[in-house]
Amino acid sequence: MRKHIVAGNWKMNNGLIQTETLISELKQQEQTSDAEVMIAPSFTNLWHAFESTRQHDIEVVAQNMHFSDKGAYTGEVSAGMLKSLGIKTVILGHSERRAYYNETDESLAKKVDAALQNNMRIIFCFGEELSDRKSGNEETVVENQIKNALFHLEASAFKNIVLAYEPVWAIGTGETASPEQAQDMHAFIRKTLANNYGNDTAESVSILYGGSVKPNNAKEIFSKPDVDGGLIGGASLKAEDFYAIVNAF
Ligand code: 13P
């Protein structure tokens, strides 16, 4: 069975003190669902977050990494550095990375390879812009994003890959994809995987939805058969809201 996953992407929010506070609040929440829970603090707070969640069912993951092992890349962080802290999962390809830091399918393919070579799990993000959806190109855009960055991999690599469909027009806008729009796209993504890697692989990959998931809409979105969880931005910064979403399964 596919895993249910709810991951909080904190983006560039929370210094050390706020990280401590939010994590202690998260640890007080009761989990009633079977979802795997993850949080992605900024690089500077990963170690603290990792240490303080050790005894807890919360996995701390990174928001990004570089594709090289080491070298003259000022300001960057490698897979090996993340692993040296105990971090086992990294988010790659977030639309904000693509839009503001020129991440391309090609550079993401290299990051994907570097993460897998380091035995890390990847939450791979992709999604169309509003103009793509308006022109009816959303499936082509999404298919290309997935193919270009991932389809050079062997089927076995997909046991370490989680997909996260995040339509750009729904991120931080308060406008979410309808549960039907999410389901339609997730089913299309699974079909694309099946066409290239077969049904067993397609059925085993968790596909998360991201974009303005809140406590009041999570249940309906998560009720769709191809939606296996959520990647949560704004609502992951409040412990009660985040766990209301975690428990929406
Ligand atoms: P919001 O939940 O704030 O829309 O952000 C979604 C997101 O980008 C998660 O990676």
mmCIF file of N, CA and C and ligand atoms in Angstrom, residues 9 11 94 96 166 170-173 210-214 231-235, ligand 1:
data_model
loop_
_atom_site.group_PDB
_atom_site.id
_atom_site.type_symbol
_atom_site.label_atom_id
_atom_site.label_comp_id
_atom_site.label_asym_id
_atom_site.label_seq_id
_atom_site.Cartn_x
_atom_site.Cartn_y
_atom_site.Cartn_z
ATOM 1 N N ASN A 9 6.486 22.325 4.594
ATOM 2 C CA ASN A 9 7.605 23.083 4.014
ATOM 3 C C ASN A 9 7.595 24.468 4.651
ATOM 4 N N LYS A 11 9.678 26.793 4.323
ATOM 5 C CA LYS A 11 10.261 27.823 3.450
ATOM 6 C C LYS A 11 11.220 28.706 4.276
ATOM 7 N N HIS A 94 11.136 22.580 -6.038
ATOM 8 C CA HIS A 94 10.000 23.440 -5.658
ATOM 9 C C HIS A 94 9.864 24.589 -6.658
ATOM 10 N N GLU A 96 9.308 27.592 -6.273
ATOM 11 C CA GLU A 96 10.021 28.822 -5.903
ATOM 12 C C GLU A 96 11.500 28.715 -6.262
ATOM 13 N N GLU A 166 2.319 20.489 -7.314
ATOM 14 C CA GLU A 166 1.991 21.786 -6.729
ATOM 15 C C GLU A 166 1.718 22.791 -7.849
ATOM 16 N N ALA A 170 -1.750 27.854 -7.191
ATOM 17 C CA ALA A 170 -2.415 27.537 -5.918
ATOM 18 C C ALA A 170 -1.495 27.727 -4.723
ATOM 19 N N ILE A 171 -0.233 28.095 -4.968
ATOM 20 C CA ILE A 171 0.739 28.181 -3.864
ATOM 21 C C ILE A 171 0.678 29.544 -3.209
ATOM 22 N N GLY A 172 0.324 29.534 -1.931
ATOM 23 C CA GLY A 172 0.310 30.769 -1.145
ATOM 24 C C GLY A 172 -0.749 31.763 -1.587
ATOM 25 N N THR A 173 -1.676 31.317 -2.425
ATOM 26 C CA THR A 173 -2.676 32.235 -2.963
ATOM 27 C C THR A 173 -4.014 32.104 -2.259
ATOM 28 N N GLY A 210 0.112 19.861 -3.233
ATOM 29 C CA GLY A 210 0.472 21.059 -2.478
ATOM 30 C C GLY A 210 -0.108 22.295 -3.126
ATOM 31 N N GLY A 211 -0.513 23.240 -2.295
ATOM 32 C CA GLY A 211 -1.072 24.503 -2.789
ATOM 33 C C GLY A 211 -2.296 24.861 -1.975
ATOM 34 N N SER A 212 -2.068 25.706 -0.938
ATOM 35 C CA SER A 212 -3.162 26.200 -0.099
ATOM 36 C C SER A 212 -3.983 25.092 0.545
ATOM 37 N N VAL A 213 -3.298 24.016 0.962
ATOM 38 C CA VAL A 213 -4.004 23.010 1.766
ATOM 39 C C VAL A 213 -4.153 23.563 3.176
ATOM 40 N N LYS A 214 -5.373 23.514 3.693
ATOM 41 C CA LYS A 214 -5.694 24.066 5.014
ATOM 42 C C LYS A 214 -6.521 23.032 5.777
ATOM 43 N N LEU A 231 1.835 18.497 0.654
ATOM 44 C CA LEU A 231 3.015 19.307 0.966
ATOM 45 C C LEU A 231 2.451 20.679 1.352
ATOM 46 N N ILE A 232 2.690 21.039 2.604
ATOM 47 C CA ILE A 232 1.942 22.141 3.199
ATOM 48 C C ILE A 232 2.876 23.318 3.467
ATOM 49 N N GLY A 233 2.526 24.493 2.996
ATOM 50 C CA GLY A 233 3.334 25.679 3.250
ATOM 51 C C GLY A 233 2.800 26.419 4.472
ATOM 52 N N GLY A 234 2.048 27.476 4.234
ATOM 53 C CA GLY A 234 1.578 28.370 5.299
ATOM 54 C C GLY A 234 0.989 27.647 6.507
ATOM 55 N N ALA A 235 0.141 26.680 6.271
ATOM 56 C CA ALA A 235 -0.552 26.019 7.393
ATOM 57 C C ALA A 235 0.370 25.118 8.201
HETATM 58 P P1 13P B 1 0.997 26.974 0.682
HETATM 59 O O1 13P B 1 0.421 25.795 1.464
HETATM 60 O O2 13P B 1 1.380 28.111 1.550
HETATM 61 O O3 13P B 1 0.130 27.338 -0.474
HETATM 62 O O4 13P B 1 2.389 26.451 0.063
HETATM 63 C C1 13P B 1 2.427 25.259 -0.627
HETATM 64 C C2 13P B 1 3.826 24.923 -0.912
HETATM 65 O O5 13P B 1 4.485 25.590 -1.695
HETATM 66 C C3 13P B 1 4.425 23.783 -0.197
HETATM 67 O O6 13P B 1 5.672 23.442 -0.726
#
